[in-house]
Amino acid sequence: MNIAFESSRSANGLHFSPSPVWSRLYASVDRSGAAGSGPSGFLSGHTVLVVEDDLFVGLELAQILQDMGGGVVGPVRTIDAAEKAVAAGGFDIALLDVNIGGKYSFGIAETLEAQKLPVLFVTAYAADDRLFPEATRDIPRLPKPVQPMVLLHVLRRFI
Amino acid sequence: MNSAEADSQGLSPPPPAGAEAEPAARSSWIVRLVPLLVVAFVLFIVAAGFLVFAIGQLNESRLAVARVLEARGQALSVRLLVRQAESHQRGFLLTGDEKFLLDYQTRIVNFPGELAKLDRQVTRPDQQERLNTISRLAKEKFAEMDQTISLAQSGQRDAAFALVRTGRGENIMTEINEQFDGFLAVAAERLQIRQQEAESNLRMMWGFAVLAAGAMLALGVLVGALTRMQFVSLQRSEAALRNLNRELEARVVERTFELEVARDRAETLLRDVNHRVGNNLALVSSFLGLQMRAVADEASRRALGSARNRVHTIATTQRKLRLGSGSDTTRIDALLKEVIDDLVAGTPGGDRIAVDLESDPLAVPADDAVSVSVIVSELVMNAVKYAFPTNMEGRVVVRLRQAGDGAMLTVEDNGVGKAEPVDTGTVGLGSQIIFLLCKQFGGEPIYESGAGDRCGLTVIVPLPSLKAERQQS
């Protein structure tokens, strides 16, 4: 499946919007009472950086967040792009996958923590303590696949 | 690596270089030295033996010399007796003094005894012959002297002198002297012989002593050489052993390191596999989620949502059942707790419901654990979604008890449950799933409404053929 992304720069930073083929997906964003989503508007006023190399998982995460009323920067699919996005800013929460195309996102997590931004890991490595460097051990880890309700509960802590 | 391959084939490491040369060289030395040792020893014994013999000979020589000297002395004494007898006879003849006569008679009386004594000291036949001759001659002499003396005693001094003047007595004396000279010459000769004997004996003793000392020295040197060889070979063996030890230790360290590396690699691999599975399940869940947003009708969306929840249950179970955790069974109580927690967290309205888990600590085969998780998640999901109208606080109790060889699962709620499950799309499938899974374990689910004034639905799920082993809690 070939998905073309249009990138645009706005006041909020870099946004990736899927091509018109997928716009129908995004049409569901504003619908309230969508199954599995929490109270919409819960995240309004917040923008979340999503770093995830898997296309569909990232897309769904973005949609869940938008269902909750939040803005999304991403999904960003490489470490390099993630570093650029971090430098560009424009978000106040970050959701990071741990393994991005073979490289680990711990450096990015530490940078964000240094900037005092709330960071969450979404990862299949959730139980592997030894993998995580000292500085990143306290960052909340959500196991994949992520359930929207679970994500909501965790995000509540940071709002 | 070669050492690993060699070890696995049961081969032993090669001996250190030069070790094989050692025993051959050593045994050739031993072969050469030991006979020398034996020879030296024998030589020493022989030399010592001869030395002892020589000492014996010397002693004998000494005794013989003593005997000869004794005989010589005695012979001189005997000759003196005769001479003194003669001189006293002359004295008496010339002076007539009685004193001379007394002395003469004393000598005559002692003579036989002394001669006999001398005779006893002599063993050579020629000497004995001489003594016999001396005895005979002495008798004649004494007879002659007696005659002169008795003439003199009877006043016939002239006749006595005339007898003397015949010279017969003198002739006999001369003969006696000759005999004695001969005797003494032989004795002297014997002494000389013994002297020479002793000298040659001494030389022999020196020779044997030197030989013995030489043999002793040779023995000492040989024994020393052999001992040193043994010592050196012992040292070499010890050194070789130490080397082998060190090699072995090094190999053990190497092997331990290799094993650690292999183990780390295996762990990394397992982690990657688990990660991949988790990611794949996440992908499936995402697809379902995206699909949910793509469909228009509520019923389809609910169906997809249920499907997605089932995927999440399986994902939770898979996380607990880490591949390569080393056993084929898992603790069902720990697993169900996580499944229920995730379920409650993920289902809207879940935070209003208290779900209690009472589970025996059972170890259950991994595959069956998935099925049990799915049953529990279906039942709890139903209870959470349908048993309690909005804003009602409720309680669900999940019990898993060992029953016979298998187990008994009960899910009880105090909500507005009905005896028969409501047959809407997703719930219908759920009941089917429950029914089929339960049958897989040899039982059939039983739905009971609350008895009497107790509300709620109790679902009893017998699992008679579920292999469950009780564990320490």
XYZ file of C-alpha atoms in Angstrom:
632
model
C 0.000 0.000 0.000
C 1.529 3.256 -1.005
C 0.695 6.122 1.180
C 1.789 9.549 0.188
C 2.098 12.072 2.918
C 1.824 15.748 2.522
C 3.900 17.673 4.948
C 3.085 21.169 5.932
C 4.592 23.505 8.388
C 2.285 25.345 10.619
C 2.531 27.355 13.774
C 2.294 24.111 15.695
C 5.203 22.552 13.888
C 5.471 19.790 11.355
C 2.311 17.976 10.471
C 1.975 15.003 8.311
C -1.378 14.609 6.686
C -2.204 11.464 4.768
C -3.193 11.731 1.170
C -6.857 12.074 0.202
C -7.233 8.303 -0.063
C -7.153 8.098 3.700
C -9.006 11.247 4.487
C -12.138 9.269 5.148
C -10.392 7.885 8.231
C -9.866 11.311 9.545
C -13.463 12.211 8.856
C -14.319 10.096 11.872
C -12.180 12.205 14.155
C -14.868 14.676 15.115
C -17.516 12.077 15.730
C -18.316 11.793 19.388
C -19.180 8.516 21.014
C -16.858 6.557 18.771
C -16.504 3.083 20.224
C -13.487 2.670 22.386
C -12.711 6.386 22.671
C -12.920 8.323 25.856
C -14.572 11.672 26.402
C -13.593 13.843 23.448
C -12.110 17.143 24.266
C -10.161 15.648 27.122
C -6.949 16.432 25.303
C -7.976 19.678 23.738
C -5.329 22.347 23.939
C -2.592 19.742 23.969
C -0.390 18.519 21.174
C 1.293 15.146 21.271
C 4.465 14.126 19.439
C 4.087 10.543 18.205
C 7.276 8.634 17.329
C 6.475 5.205 15.911
C 8.096 3.438 12.962
C 5.161 1.098 12.255
C 2.848 2.940 9.866
C -0.523 1.582 10.968
C 0.162 1.519 14.659
C 1.322 5.141 14.447
C -1.700 6.121 12.419
C -4.099 4.557 14.877
C -2.343 6.193 17.815
C -2.682 9.546 16.088
C -6.372 8.917 15.557
C -6.945 7.894 19.157
C -5.282 11.094 20.283
C -7.269 13.182 17.871
C -10.440 11.420 19.055
C -9.562 12.742 22.452
C -9.334 16.207 21.051
C -5.604 16.572 20.947
C -3.268 17.778 18.227
C -0.663 15.445 16.863
C 2.859 16.022 15.587
C 3.708 12.976 13.510
C 3.651 10.020 13.435
C 7.424 10.385 12.974
C 9.045 7.234 11.690
C 12.812 7.645 12.065
C 15.140 8.762 14.810
C 16.578 11.508 12.619
C 13.142 12.905 11.846
C 12.279 12.627 15.525
C 15.340 14.670 16.463
C 14.328 17.314 13.960
C 10.783 17.328 15.340
C 12.065 17.684 18.885
C 14.216 20.593 17.796
C 11.259 22.189 16.036
C 9.047 21.837 19.089
C 5.374 22.664 19.026
C 4.124 19.894 21.306
C 3.743 19.427 25.012
C 3.510 15.650 25.401
C 5.532 12.911 23.684
C 4.600 9.296 22.937
C 7.669 7.273 21.955
C 8.085 3.803 20.606
C 11.314 2.346 21.957
C 12.632 0.556 18.867
C 12.573 2.888 15.867
C 13.843 1.033 12.826
C 16.546 -0.750 14.815
C 17.663 2.268 16.842
C 16.543 3.053 20.379
C 14.760 6.281 21.269
C 16.305 6.672 24.711
C 18.375 9.666 23.661
C 15.260 11.504 22.505
C 13.491 10.577 25.737
C 16.319 12.008 27.802
C 16.378 15.204 25.736
C 12.645 15.660 26.246
C 12.882 14.961 29.951
C 15.612 17.570 30.201
C 13.116 19.991 28.639
C 10.655 18.944 31.378
C 8.176 17.601 28.840
C 6.017 14.592 29.820
C 7.160 11.473 27.973
C 5.490 8.073 27.586
C 6.945 4.905 26.087
C 4.639 2.737 23.988
C 6.496 -0.452 23.413
C 6.520 -4.198 23.240
C 9.577 -4.125 25.507
C 7.482 -2.877 28.385
C 8.596 -5.579 30.815
C 12.297 -5.556 29.913
C 13.763 -3.406 32.667
C 17.345 -4.168 31.796
C 16.974 -2.685 28.343
C 16.267 0.792 29.608
C 19.100 3.108 30.677
C 19.023 4.399 34.265
C 17.729 7.799 33.320
C 14.752 6.409 31.426
C 13.619 3.751 33.900
C 11.030 6.001 35.504
C 9.279 6.924 32.289
C 5.858 5.237 32.152
C 5.742 2.333 29.737
C 2.571 1.256 27.979
C 2.669 -2.217 26.518
C 1.720 -2.661 22.883
C -1.016 -3.035 21.702
C -2.232 0.079 23.475
C -5.827 0.275 24.592
C -7.337 3.723 24.271
C -8.738 3.664 27.806
C -5.375 2.780 29.205
C -3.729 5.568 27.252
C -6.339 7.958 28.527
C -5.783 7.001 32.146
C -2.059 7.485 31.827
C -2.367 10.797 29.989
C -4.673 12.036 32.729
C -1.659 12.122 35.022
C 0.041 14.695 32.869
C -2.829 16.995 32.140
C 36.854 -23.580 17.485
C 39.272 -26.437 17.721
C 39.363 -26.846 21.458
C 35.582 -27.010 21.628
C 35.431 -29.565 18.826
C 38.211 -31.603 20.351
C 36.517 -31.534 23.724
C 33.231 -32.629 22.300
C 34.886 -35.590 20.651
C 36.485 -36.599 23.926
C 40.051 -35.978 22.781
C 42.603 -34.918 25.330
C 44.971 -32.018 24.708
C 48.402 -32.922 23.234
C 51.221 -33.329 25.802
C 53.647 -30.417 26.040
C 56.443 -30.475 23.469
C 59.411 -32.611 24.461
C 57.492 -34.684 26.958
C 57.651 -37.779 24.794
C 61.438 -37.507 24.368
C 61.933 -37.543 28.126
C 61.054 -41.080 29.162
C 63.140 -42.616 26.347
C 66.247 -40.591 27.176
C 65.827 -41.247 30.849
C 65.471 -44.976 30.520
C 68.592 -45.207 28.344
C 70.500 -43.417 31.075
C 69.101 -45.748 33.686
C 70.042 -48.720 31.547
C 73.611 -47.447 31.449
C 73.953 -46.355 35.036
C 72.390 -49.218 36.923
C 74.904 -51.889 35.819
C 77.716 -49.481 36.663
C 76.160 -49.060 40.023
C 76.032 -52.802 40.508
C 79.662 -53.177 39.404
C 80.813 -50.425 41.740
C 78.952 -52.026 44.579
C 80.352 -55.465 43.889
C 83.831 -53.990 43.567
C 83.455 -52.319 46.874
C 82.311 -55.504 48.548
C 85.163 -57.471 47.008
C 87.725 -54.857 47.981
C 86.374 -54.709 51.470
C 86.447 -58.475 51.650
C 90.033 -58.651 50.535
C 90.938 -55.904 52.933
C 89.506 -57.880 55.784
C 91.408 -60.930 54.571
C 94.609 -58.937 54.332
C 94.162 -57.689 57.849
C 93.747 -61.276 58.926
C 96.939 -62.170 57.138
C 98.789 -59.354 58.800
C 97.611 -60.468 62.153
C 98.818 -63.965 61.454
C 102.141 -62.563 60.348
C 102.415 -60.632 63.559
C 101.672 -63.765 65.596
C 104.152 -65.781 63.588
C 106.819 -63.142 64.113
C 106.096 -63.185 67.810
C 106.476 -66.918 67.854
C 109.797 -66.787 66.000
C 111.065 -64.103 68.300
C 109.996 -66.132 71.265
C 111.720 -69.232 69.935
C 114.820 -67.203 69.165
C 114.880 -65.793 72.662
C 114.405 -69.215 74.113
C 117.157 -70.635 71.959
C 119.465 -67.891 73.162
C 118.507 -68.704 76.732
C 119.197 -72.393 76.218
C 122.566 -71.665 74.608
C 123.385 -69.375 77.451
C 122.599 -72.165 79.893
C 125.090 -74.441 78.215
C 127.759 -71.754 78.029
C 127.242 -70.752 81.556
C 127.414 -74.379 82.612
C 130.740 -74.649 80.790
C 132.122 -71.482 82.298
C 131.069 -72.543 85.782
C 132.676 -75.932 85.206
C 135.874 -74.172 84.243
C 135.581 -71.928 87.197
C 135.155 -74.808 89.530
C 138.033 -76.713 87.972
C 140.301 -73.702 88.333
C 139.289 -72.471 91.775
C 137.495 -75.389 93.367
C 134.998 -72.861 94.659
C 131.747 -74.589 95.633
C 129.815 -71.598 94.364
C 130.759 -72.454 90.817
C 129.624 -75.999 91.369
C 126.244 -74.822 92.599
C 125.747 -72.580 89.610
C 126.864 -75.410 87.334
C 124.389 -77.802 88.806
C 121.587 -75.251 88.594
C 122.261 -74.821 84.907
C 122.367 -78.536 84.295
C 119.124 -79.056 86.127
C 117.282 -76.282 84.235
C 118.609 -77.287 80.845
C 116.196 -80.131 80.006
C 113.215 -78.092 80.955
C 114.275 -75.141 78.895
C 115.157 -77.289 75.939
C 111.777 -78.978 76.165
C 110.182 -75.559 76.247
C 112.135 -74.586 73.166
C 111.154 -77.818 71.503
C 107.488 -76.990 72.058
C 107.952 -73.617 70.406
C 109.365 -75.125 67.288
C 107.404 -76.805 64.523
C 109.760 -76.944 61.562
C 111.274 -80.376 61.143
C 114.795 -79.047 60.350
C 114.727 -76.947 63.488
C 113.471 -79.867 65.447
C 116.251 -81.978 63.998
C 118.721 -79.402 65.191
C 117.223 -79.430 68.628
C 117.483 -83.192 68.693
C 121.122 -82.918 67.734
C 121.630 -80.204 70.348
C 120.012 -82.417 72.934
C 122.267 -85.325 72.091
C 125.347 -83.153 71.986
C 124.361 -81.457 75.181
C 124.071 -84.804 76.847
C 127.604 -85.704 75.745
C 128.921 -82.354 76.853
C 127.266 -82.597 80.202
C 128.572 -86.110 80.579
C 132.061 -84.877 79.863
C 131.700 -81.962 82.213
C 130.265 -84.156 84.911
C 133.214 -86.410 84.522
C 135.717 -83.562 84.926
C 133.880 -82.227 87.877
C 133.636 -85.517 89.659
C 137.390 -85.957 89.009
C 137.988 -82.532 90.438
C 135.738 -83.229 93.368
C 137.626 -86.338 94.169
C 140.937 -84.433 94.194
C 142.134 -85.651 90.797
C 142.474 -82.170 89.365
C 145.236 -83.053 87.015
C 143.209 -85.851 85.488
C 140.372 -83.364 85.141
C 142.607 -80.852 83.346
C 143.990 -83.593 81.160
C 140.471 -84.484 80.118
C 139.766 -80.885 79.331
C 142.952 -80.604 77.356
C 141.893 -83.419 75.095
C 139.600 -80.836 73.600
C 136.684 -83.210 73.289
C 134.530 -80.988 75.353
C 135.517 -78.039 73.249
C 134.702 -79.862 70.051
C 131.308 -80.795 71.286
C 130.735 -77.195 72.350
C 131.731 -76.007 68.925
C 129.235 -78.402 67.387
C 126.577 -77.227 69.785
C 127.344 -73.642 68.816
C 127.106 -74.523 65.170
C 123.771 -76.051 65.741
C 122.551 -73.004 67.568
C 123.912 -70.746 64.849
C 122.093 -72.759 62.308
C 118.921 -72.570 64.395
C 119.198 -68.824 64.854
C 120.017 -68.286 61.195
C 116.859 -70.085 60.203
C 114.939 -68.051 62.725
C 116.410 -64.858 61.320
C 115.546 -66.022 57.867
C 112.007 -66.726 58.955
C 111.735 -63.229 60.428
C 112.885 -61.675 57.213
C 110.419 -63.680 55.241
C 107.659 -62.623 57.572
C 108.819 -59.044 57.266
C 108.606 -59.162 53.502
C 105.256 -60.838 53.791
C 104.003 -58.075 56.014
C 105.262 -55.427 53.629
C 103.575 -56.996 50.647
C 100.465 -57.469 52.747
C 100.518 -53.805 53.575
C 100.888 -52.895 49.932
C 97.975 -55.154 49.126
C 95.958 -53.494 51.845
C 96.709 -50.103 50.449
C 95.658 -51.317 47.051
C 92.422 -52.744 48.332
C 91.778 -49.681 50.440
C 92.235 -47.446 47.436
C 90.036 -49.747 45.400
C 87.390 -49.720 48.065
C 87.578 -45.952 48.343
C 87.372 -45.649 44.573
C 84.412 -47.984 44.448
C 82.783 -45.993 47.222
C 83.378 -42.799 45.313
C 82.021 -44.299 42.120
C 78.992 -45.543 44.018
C 78.477 -42.122 45.485
C 78.760 -40.432 42.118
C 76.415 -42.902 40.422
C 73.814 -42.718 43.163
C 74.082 -38.965 43.089
C 73.628 -38.923 39.321
C 70.605 -41.226 39.461
C 69.040 -39.223 42.264
C 69.584 -36.022 40.399
C 68.021 -37.488 37.298
C 64.983 -38.552 39.271
C 64.767 -35.151 40.849
C 65.045 -33.367 37.527
C 62.416 -35.573 35.927
C 60.141 -34.977 38.908
C 60.588 -31.261 38.530
C 59.810 -31.525 34.839
C 56.669 -33.534 35.570
C 55.554 -30.947 38.071
C 56.218 -28.167 35.593
C 54.293 -30.036 32.905
C 51.416 -30.549 35.342
C 51.371 -26.895 36.253
C 51.333 -26.007 32.585
C 48.464 -28.361 31.916
C 46.617 -26.900 34.868
C 47.099 -23.416 33.592
C 45.974 -24.464 30.130
C 42.911 -26.104 31.583
C 42.016 -23.072 33.631
C 42.500 -20.836 30.631
C 40.244 -23.089 28.619
C 37.617 -23.068 31.346
C 37.696 -19.290 31.436
C 37.470 -19.197 27.657
C 34.573 -21.631 27.618
C 32.727 -19.754 30.361
C 33.124 -16.586 28.377
C 31.854 -18.297 25.222
C 28.842 -19.621 27.111
C 28.079 -16.199 28.514
C 28.308 -14.667 25.077
C 26.028 -17.355 23.674
C 23.566 -16.862 26.499
C 23.483 -13.122 26.010
C 22.920 -13.618 22.327
C 20.103 -16.052 23.022
C 18.506 -13.621 25.429
C 18.734 -10.815 22.921
C 17.205 -13.046 20.274
C 14.335 -14.015 22.546
C 13.739 -10.422 23.439
C 13.595 -9.556 19.767
C 11.157 -12.376 19.047
C 8.899 -11.366 21.909
C 9.100 -7.801 20.717
C 8.163 -8.846 17.210
C 5.150 -10.797 18.407
C 4.012 -7.858 20.495
C 4.451 -5.553 17.534
C 2.515 -7.863 15.268
C -0.358 -8.044 17.712
C -0.250 -4.266 17.967
C -0.487 -4.134 14.210
C -3.556 -6.389 14.239
C -5.118 -4.255 16.945
C -4.392 -1.096 14.977
C -5.973 -2.513 11.859
C -9.071 -3.368 13.839
C -9.083 0.106 15.318
C -8.732 1.739 11.944
C -11.465 -0.521 10.633
C -13.666 0.559 13.507
C -13.330 4.116 12.427
C -14.038 3.233 8.832
C -17.383 1.537 9.370
C -20.536 3.547 9.675
C -22.866 1.423 11.795
C -22.711 1.008 15.519
C -23.177 -2.760 15.475
C -20.182 -3.313 13.209
C -18.108 -0.960 15.275
C -19.031 -2.817 18.465
C -18.204 -6.106 16.802
C -14.815 -4.829 15.764
C -14.302 -3.423 19.240
C -14.981 -6.814 20.780
C -12.613 -8.414 18.340
C -9.997 -5.868 19.230
C -10.478 -6.554 22.928
C -9.955 -10.246 22.349
C -6.702 -9.446 20.560
C -5.661 -7.401 23.566
C -6.412 -10.294 25.888
C -4.229 -12.537 23.804
C -1.523 -9.863 23.785
C -1.659 -9.658 27.565
C -1.432 -13.424 27.831
C 1.485 -13.488 25.418
C 3.348 -10.904 27.450
C 3.021 -13.081 30.507
C 3.995 -16.211 28.627
C 7.382 -14.925 27.526
C 8.838 -17.312 24.963
C 11.780 -19.154 26.398
C 10.823 -18.533 30.000
C 11.952 -22.085 30.445
C 8.733 -23.883 31.243
C 5.645 -24.974 29.413
C 3.310 -23.939 32.179
C 2.367 -20.607 33.645
C 0.701 -19.465 36.865
C -2.921 -18.916 35.984
C -3.634 -16.729 39.010
C -0.952 -14.199 38.048
C -2.045 -14.261 34.422
C -5.723 -13.728 35.164
C -4.928 -10.812 37.420
C -3.159 -9.010 34.600
C -5.809 -9.908 32.042
C -8.519 -8.560 34.326
C -6.549 -5.400 35.151
C -5.950 -4.658 31.482
C -9.542 -5.418 30.644
C -10.934 -3.150 33.315
C -8.535 -0.380 32.342
C -9.417 -0.708 28.697
C -13.190 -1.029 28.828
C -15.177 2.172 29.133
C -16.980 2.205 32.436
C -14.453 -0.222 33.844
C -13.425 2.068 36.652
C -16.892 1.930 38.172
C -16.807 -1.817 38.558
C -14.819 -3.676 41.190
C -13.527 -6.968 39.863
C -12.267 -9.407 42.469
C -10.145 -12.376 41.585
C -10.028 -15.431 43.832
C -7.783 -17.970 42.207
C -5.992 -21.056 43.428
C -2.276 -20.943 42.663
C -2.359 -23.306 39.709
C 0.231 -23.993 37.064
C -1.455 -24.501 33.730
C -0.032 -25.463 30.311
C 0.711 -22.388 28.216
C -1.789 -23.058 25.435
C -4.611 -23.754 27.856
C -3.749 -20.569 29.701
C -4.657 -18.586 26.588
C -8.031 -20.299 26.341
C -8.813 -19.714 29.998
C -7.810 -16.050 29.647
C -10.145 -15.647 26.713
C -13.053 -17.237 28.615
C -12.469 -15.013 31.615
C -12.098 -11.914 29.488
C -15.319 -12.673 27.646
C -17.266 -13.135 30.851
C -15.800 -10.132 32.622
C -16.239 -7.953 29.550
C -19.887 -8.977 29.356
C -20.422 -8.269 33.016
C -18.758 -4.886 32.791
C -20.563 -3.866 29.648
C -24.062 -5.196 30.263
C -24.589 -6.107 33.872
C -24.609 -2.599 35.211
C -26.574 0.291 33.803
C -24.724 3.555 33.521
C -23.460 4.984 36.776
C -24.306 1.928 38.821
C -21.470 0.747 41.029
C -21.050 -2.933 40.835
C -18.973 -5.921 41.756
C -17.815 -8.905 39.769
C -16.173 -11.894 41.366
C -14.023 -14.282 39.362
C -13.219 -17.575 41.052
C -10.932 -20.286 39.772
C -10.677 -23.362 41.966
C -9.075 -26.713 41.498
C -11.801 -29.353 41.101
C -10.656 -32.953 40.881
C -8.044 -33.176 38.148
C -9.283 -30.044 36.452
C -10.685 -26.726 37.578
C -13.912 -24.810 38.049
C -14.306 -21.226 36.909
C -17.115 -19.046 38.248
C -17.910 -15.469 37.278
C -20.533 -13.818 39.402
C -21.905 -10.308 39.272
C -24.444 -8.449 41.327
C -25.940 -6.550 38.462
C -29.035 -6.780 36.389
C -27.991 -9.963 34.694
C -30.385 -12.311 32.997
C -30.421 -16.070 33.005
C -29.943 -16.213 29.263
C -27.352 -13.977 27.632
C -28.785 -11.271 25.439
C -28.428 -12.342 21.884
C -26.987 -9.249 20.259
C -24.248 -9.537 17.706
C -21.089 -9.418 19.737
C -22.471 -11.017 22.906
C -23.746 -13.926 20.885
C -20.304 -14.584 19.541
C -18.922 -14.256 23.032
C -21.252 -16.913 24.361
C -20.306 -19.160 21.494
C -16.650 -18.659 22.254
C -17.261 -19.451 25.898
C -19.273 -22.511 25.009
C -16.681 -23.861 22.575
C -13.729 -23.255 24.843
C -15.501 -24.817 27.762
C -16.310 -27.866 25.681
C -12.631 -28.061 24.775
C -12.029 -28.750 28.442
C -14.805 -31.276 28.716
C -17.547 -29.172 30.302
C -20.516 -26.905 29.509
C -21.165 -23.457 30.879
C -24.112 -22.989 33.205
C -25.870 -19.661 33.546
C -27.700 -19.048 36.798
C -29.676 -16.063 37.836
C -29.445 -14.900 41.371
C -31.466 -17.136 43.636
C -34.077 -15.671 45.853
C -33.430 -12.016 46.539
C -29.910 -12.025 45.174
C -29.568 -10.321 41.805
C -26.962 -10.933 39.315
C -25.719 -13.581 36.971
C -23.476 -16.453 37.870
C -21.727 -18.262 35.083
C -20.260 -21.590 36.059
C -17.612 -22.873 33.665
C -16.461 -26.380 34.513
C -13.026 -27.265 33.075
C -12.689 -30.908 34.096
C -9.863 -31.839 31.775
C -7.760 -28.747 32.297
C -4.407 -29.975 33.560
C -3.782 -27.833 36.585
C -1.074 -28.405 39.194
C -1.256 -26.773 42.551
C 1.817 -24.680 43.366
C 3.175 -23.140 46.533
C 1.377 -19.862 46.876
